[in-house]
Amino acid sequence: MIGILVIFIFINNGAYFSKEPTGDPLLLAHVGMSQTYPMDNIQNDTCTAERIYKPEHPYIGNTIPSMDAAFKEGADIVEFDIHPTTDGKFAIFHDWTLDCRTNGHGVTRNHSLEELKKLDVGYGYTADGGNTYPFRGKGVGMMPSLDEVLTQFPDKSFLINIKSNDPEEGEQLAQYLSTYSEERLTQLSVYGGDAPIDVLKEELPSLRTMSMETLKRCLVSYESIGWTGYVPSSCKNTQLHIPEKYAPWLWGYPVTFLNRMESVNTKVVLVAGDGGWSEGFDDREDVKRIPSDYDGIIWTNRVDRIEEVVSE
């Protein structure tokens, strides 16, 4: 009996009866085209702008030019970060505070959009310990609003990151996104803190969302019963960011797992390493670690380096 069960699990979670991949993986560009940096010894308060590699391109992440460049380099989706402003808007900027990257100070969300628009978002970047600042003066007025980005790219796909765990932010974003058509919402996904994501999902149930809680709920349930082929309700209409370290342990990974998630309108994003600090598949050697039959979404910080590699 045990032997029969083992054979069933093996066959049921293999790729024997699954739809074969029909195309290349999709590329998700983290904050568009941006300046990258070593990931070692990063802490929550590390100013990554002070440790960038020698620049190879002129773009500053989370700006409209950086997003435009990413799409032109082959990105299918661009991820960006939002903060509510004191005048009821959403600004697009990575950090919780302004001091690292800009010539401003204080908590990002404690400012109006008008105030944020006056800042230089390239002010703090240096690749040589502060001897030179190659982007200083080049990012003045370049912090965009959410409205500007969605207007600039009306038919592009985005992943929006809520940086807080404030439920009111989820409510504010829900009210804003409710003005868009259902068709447009299919091109957007949102992830962030548990509380705002819970509110957002309640207000806009058709929108794909993810928080750490929804991710855990899905994966724990799936590991318990996914071997049967059944997809738990907690895995439906959501998004899953799966670190490559853990992906091989998922039932049916990659082909059968991806097919199962696709059948319930869930997107799968493969992130590099253990997923702790936005690690991406950023060069040819990184891409070699991705299974050849994986056709989900790949998280990258250097879409300009890997687009041709993935398409080979």
PDB file of N, CA, C and O in Angstrom, residues 15 19-26 253-255 258 270 281 286-296 298 309-312:
ATOM      1  N   ALA A  15       6.100  15.817 -14.250  1.00  0.00           N
ATOM      2  CA  ALA A  15       5.646  16.655 -15.366  1.00  0.00           C
ATOM      3  C   ALA A  15       4.982  15.828 -16.462  1.00  0.00           C
ATOM      4  O   ALA A  15       4.722  16.345 -17.549  1.00  0.00           O
ATOM      5  N   LYS A  19       1.112  20.579 -18.695  1.00  0.00           N
ATOM      6  CA  LYS A  19       1.326  21.356 -19.916  1.00  0.00           C
ATOM      7  C   LYS A  19       2.783  21.774 -19.978  1.00  0.00           C
ATOM      8  O   LYS A  19       3.329  22.333 -19.023  1.00  0.00           O
ATOM      9  N   GLU A  20       3.417  21.506 -21.089  1.00  0.00           N
ATOM     10  CA  GLU A  20       4.819  21.860 -21.241  1.00  0.00           C
ATOM     11  C   GLU A  20       4.984  23.376 -21.365  1.00  0.00           C
ATOM     12  O   GLU A  20       4.097  24.061 -21.877  1.00  0.00           O
ATOM     13  N   PRO A  21       6.111  23.916 -20.881  1.00  0.00           N
ATOM     14  CA  PRO A  21       6.360  25.358 -21.028  1.00  0.00           C
ATOM     15  C   PRO A  21       6.296  25.773 -22.492  1.00  0.00           C
ATOM     16  O   PRO A  21       6.818  25.082 -23.368  1.00  0.00           O
ATOM     17  N   THR A  22       5.639  26.876 -22.748  1.00  0.00           N
ATOM     18  CA  THR A  22       5.458  27.326 -24.131  1.00  0.00           C
ATOM     19  C   THR A  22       6.289  28.557 -24.472  1.00  0.00           C
ATOM     20  O   THR A  22       6.263  29.027 -25.613  1.00  0.00           O
ATOM     21  N   GLY A  23       7.006  29.102 -23.505  1.00  0.00           N
ATOM     22  CA  GLY A  23       7.785  30.308 -23.786  1.00  0.00           C
ATOM     23  C   GLY A  23       8.846  30.534 -22.743  1.00  0.00           C
ATOM     24  O   GLY A  23       9.046  29.709 -21.837  1.00  0.00           O
ATOM     25  N   ASP A  24       9.534  31.651 -22.850  1.00  0.00           N
ATOM     26  CA  ASP A  24      10.573  32.011 -21.896  1.00  0.00           C
ATOM     27  C   ASP A  24       9.944  32.528 -20.608  1.00  0.00           C
ATOM     28  O   ASP A  24       8.794  32.968 -20.596  1.00  0.00           O
ATOM     29  N   PRO A  25      10.699  32.505 -19.514  1.00  0.00           N
ATOM     30  CA  PRO A  25      10.207  33.124 -18.279  1.00  0.00           C
ATOM     31  C   PRO A  25       9.963  34.616 -18.474  1.00  0.00           C
ATOM     32  O   PRO A  25      10.555  35.245 -19.356  1.00  0.00           O
ATOM     33  N   LEU A  26       9.095  35.175 -17.660  1.00  0.00           N
ATOM     34  CA  LEU A  26       8.878  36.619 -17.648  1.00  0.00           C
ATOM     35  C   LEU A  26       9.900  37.269 -16.730  1.00  0.00           C
ATOM     36  O   LEU A  26      10.324  36.666 -15.735  1.00  0.00           O
ATOM     37  N   TYR A 253       7.368  21.095  -8.481  1.00  0.00           N
ATOM     38  CA  TYR A 253       8.193  22.175  -9.011  1.00  0.00           C
ATOM     39  C   TYR A 253       9.166  21.635 -10.051  1.00  0.00           C
ATOM     40  O   TYR A 253       9.774  20.583  -9.843  1.00  0.00           O
ATOM     41  N   PRO A 254       9.365  22.337 -11.206  1.00  0.00           N
ATOM     42  CA  PRO A 254       8.706  23.602 -11.514  1.00  0.00           C
ATOM     43  C   PRO A 254       7.429  23.490 -12.343  1.00  0.00           C
ATOM     44  O   PRO A 254       6.496  24.258 -12.186  1.00  0.00           O
ATOM     45  N   VAL A 255       7.375  22.532 -13.308  1.00  0.00           N
ATOM     46  CA  VAL A 255       6.322  22.572 -14.322  1.00  0.00           C
ATOM     47  C   VAL A 255       4.928  22.361 -13.736  1.00  0.00           C
ATOM     48  O   VAL A 255       4.014  23.167 -13.956  1.00  0.00           O
ATOM     49  N   LEU A 258       3.878  25.235 -11.355  1.00  0.00           N
ATOM     50  CA  LEU A 258       3.505  26.444 -12.081  1.00  0.00           C
ATOM     51  C   LEU A 258       2.140  26.284 -12.757  1.00  0.00           C
ATOM     52  O   LEU A 258       1.326  27.210 -12.758  1.00  0.00           O
ATOM     53  N   LEU A 270      10.221  33.807  -8.942  1.00  0.00           N
ATOM     54  CA  LEU A 270      11.405  33.150  -8.389  1.00  0.00           C
ATOM     55  C   LEU A 270      12.440  34.211  -8.046  1.00  0.00           C
ATOM     56  O   LEU A 270      12.840  35.003  -8.904  1.00  0.00           O
ATOM     57  N   PHE A 281      18.358  37.418 -10.027  1.00  0.00           N
ATOM     58  CA  PHE A 281      19.162  36.715 -11.017  1.00  0.00           C
ATOM     59  C   PHE A 281      19.700  37.787 -11.952  1.00  0.00           C
ATOM     60  O   PHE A 281      18.980  38.296 -12.818  1.00  0.00           O
ATOM     61  N   ASP A 286      23.982  33.418 -12.739  1.00  0.00           N
ATOM     62  CA  ASP A 286      22.756  33.303 -11.949  1.00  0.00           C
ATOM     63  C   ASP A 286      21.672  32.563 -12.731  1.00  0.00           C
ATOM     64  O   ASP A 286      20.978  31.694 -12.197  1.00  0.00           O
ATOM     65  N   VAL A 287      21.530  32.906 -13.988  1.00  0.00           N
ATOM     66  CA  VAL A 287      20.471  32.318 -14.816  1.00  0.00           C
ATOM     67  C   VAL A 287      20.673  30.818 -14.979  1.00  0.00           C
ATOM     68  O   VAL A 287      19.702  30.054 -15.094  1.00  0.00           O
ATOM     69  N   LYS A 288      21.911  30.364 -14.957  1.00  0.00           N
ATOM     70  CA  LYS A 288      22.192  28.935 -15.091  1.00  0.00           C
ATOM     71  C   LYS A 288      21.556  28.117 -13.972  1.00  0.00           C
ATOM     72  O   LYS A 288      21.334  26.910 -14.127  1.00  0.00           O
ATOM     73  N   ARG A 289      21.278  28.756 -12.840  1.00  0.00           N
ATOM     74  CA  ARG A 289      20.701  28.021 -11.713  1.00  0.00           C
ATOM     75  C   ARG A 289      19.187  27.823 -11.864  1.00  0.00           C
ATOM     76  O   ARG A 289      18.584  27.077 -11.094  1.00  0.00           O
ATOM     77  N   ILE A 290      18.568  28.501 -12.819  1.00  0.00           N
ATOM     78  CA  ILE A 290      17.127  28.396 -13.013  1.00  0.00           C
ATOM     79  C   ILE A 290      16.824  27.162 -13.854  1.00  0.00           C
ATOM     80  O   ILE A 290      17.445  26.957 -14.901  1.00  0.00           O
ATOM     81  N   PRO A 291      15.891  26.307 -13.434  1.00  0.00           N
ATOM     82  CA  PRO A 291      15.556  25.118 -14.238  1.00  0.00           C
ATOM     83  C   PRO A 291      15.168  25.500 -15.659  1.00  0.00           C
ATOM     84  O   PRO A 291      14.486  26.504 -15.896  1.00  0.00           O
ATOM     85  N   SER A 292      15.602  24.721 -16.618  1.00  0.00           N
ATOM     86  CA  SER A 292      15.359  25.030 -18.026  1.00  0.00           C
ATOM     87  C   SER A 292      13.876  25.005 -18.374  1.00  0.00           C
ATOM     88  O   SER A 292      13.457  25.630 -19.359  1.00  0.00           O
ATOM     89  N   ASP A 293      13.068  24.294 -17.574  1.00  0.00           N
ATOM     90  CA  ASP A 293      11.635  24.228 -17.858  1.00  0.00           C
ATOM     91  C   ASP A 293      10.819  25.146 -16.954  1.00  0.00           C
ATOM     92  O   ASP A 293       9.604  25.001 -16.851  1.00  0.00           O
ATOM     93  N   TYR A 294      11.474  26.105 -16.317  1.00  0.00           N
ATOM     94  CA  TYR A 294      10.760  27.109 -15.522  1.00  0.00           C
ATOM     95  C   TYR A 294      10.299  28.230 -16.444  1.00  0.00           C
ATOM     96  O   TYR A 294      11.105  28.835 -17.160  1.00  0.00           O
ATOM     97  N   ASP A 295       8.995  28.527 -16.467  1.00  0.00           N
ATOM     98  CA  ASP A 295       8.486  29.615 -17.311  1.00  0.00           C
ATOM     99  C   ASP A 295       7.622  30.586 -16.519  1.00  0.00           C
ATOM    100  O   ASP A 295       6.752  31.251 -17.085  1.00  0.00           O
ATOM    101  N   GLY A 296       7.901  30.701 -15.220  1.00  0.00           N
ATOM    102  CA  GLY A 296       7.219  31.688 -14.394  1.00  0.00           C
ATOM    103  C   GLY A 296       7.906  33.043 -14.510  1.00  0.00           C
ATOM    104  O   GLY A 296       8.440  33.405 -15.565  1.00  0.00           O
ATOM    105  N   ILE A 298      10.825  35.800 -13.172  1.00  0.00           N
ATOM    106  CA  ILE A 298      12.167  35.871 -12.564  1.00  0.00           C
ATOM    107  C   ILE A 298      12.398  37.279 -12.041  1.00  0.00           C
ATOM    108  O   ILE A 298      12.209  38.266 -12.756  1.00  0.00           O
ATOM    109  N   VAL A 309      20.154  36.328 -22.246  1.00  0.00           N
ATOM    110  CA  VAL A 309      20.524  35.021 -21.707  1.00  0.00           C
ATOM    111  C   VAL A 309      19.279  34.161 -21.524  1.00  0.00           C
ATOM    112  O   VAL A 309      19.255  32.980 -21.906  1.00  0.00           O
ATOM    113  N   VAL A 310      18.227  34.729 -20.971  1.00  0.00           N
ATOM    114  CA  VAL A 310      16.990  33.989 -20.737  1.00  0.00           C
ATOM    115  C   VAL A 310      16.352  33.567 -22.048  1.00  0.00           C
ATOM    116  O   VAL A 310      15.735  32.503 -22.150  1.00  0.00           O
ATOM    117  N   SER A 311      16.517  34.383 -23.084  1.00  0.00           N
ATOM    118  CA  SER A 311      15.881  34.101 -24.381  1.00  0.00           C
ATOM    119  C   SER A 311      16.654  33.115 -25.235  1.00  0.00           C
ATOM    120  O   SER A 311      16.171  32.684 -26.280  1.00  0.00           O
ATOM    121  N   GLU A 312      17.864  32.770 -24.817  1.00  0.00           N
ATOM    122  CA  GLU A 312      18.700  31.855 -25.619  1.00  0.00           C
ATOM    123  C   GLU A 312      18.089  30.459 -25.688  1.00  0.00           C
ATOM    124  O   GLU A 312      17.478  29.998 -24.738  1.00  0.00           O
TER     125      GLU A 312
END
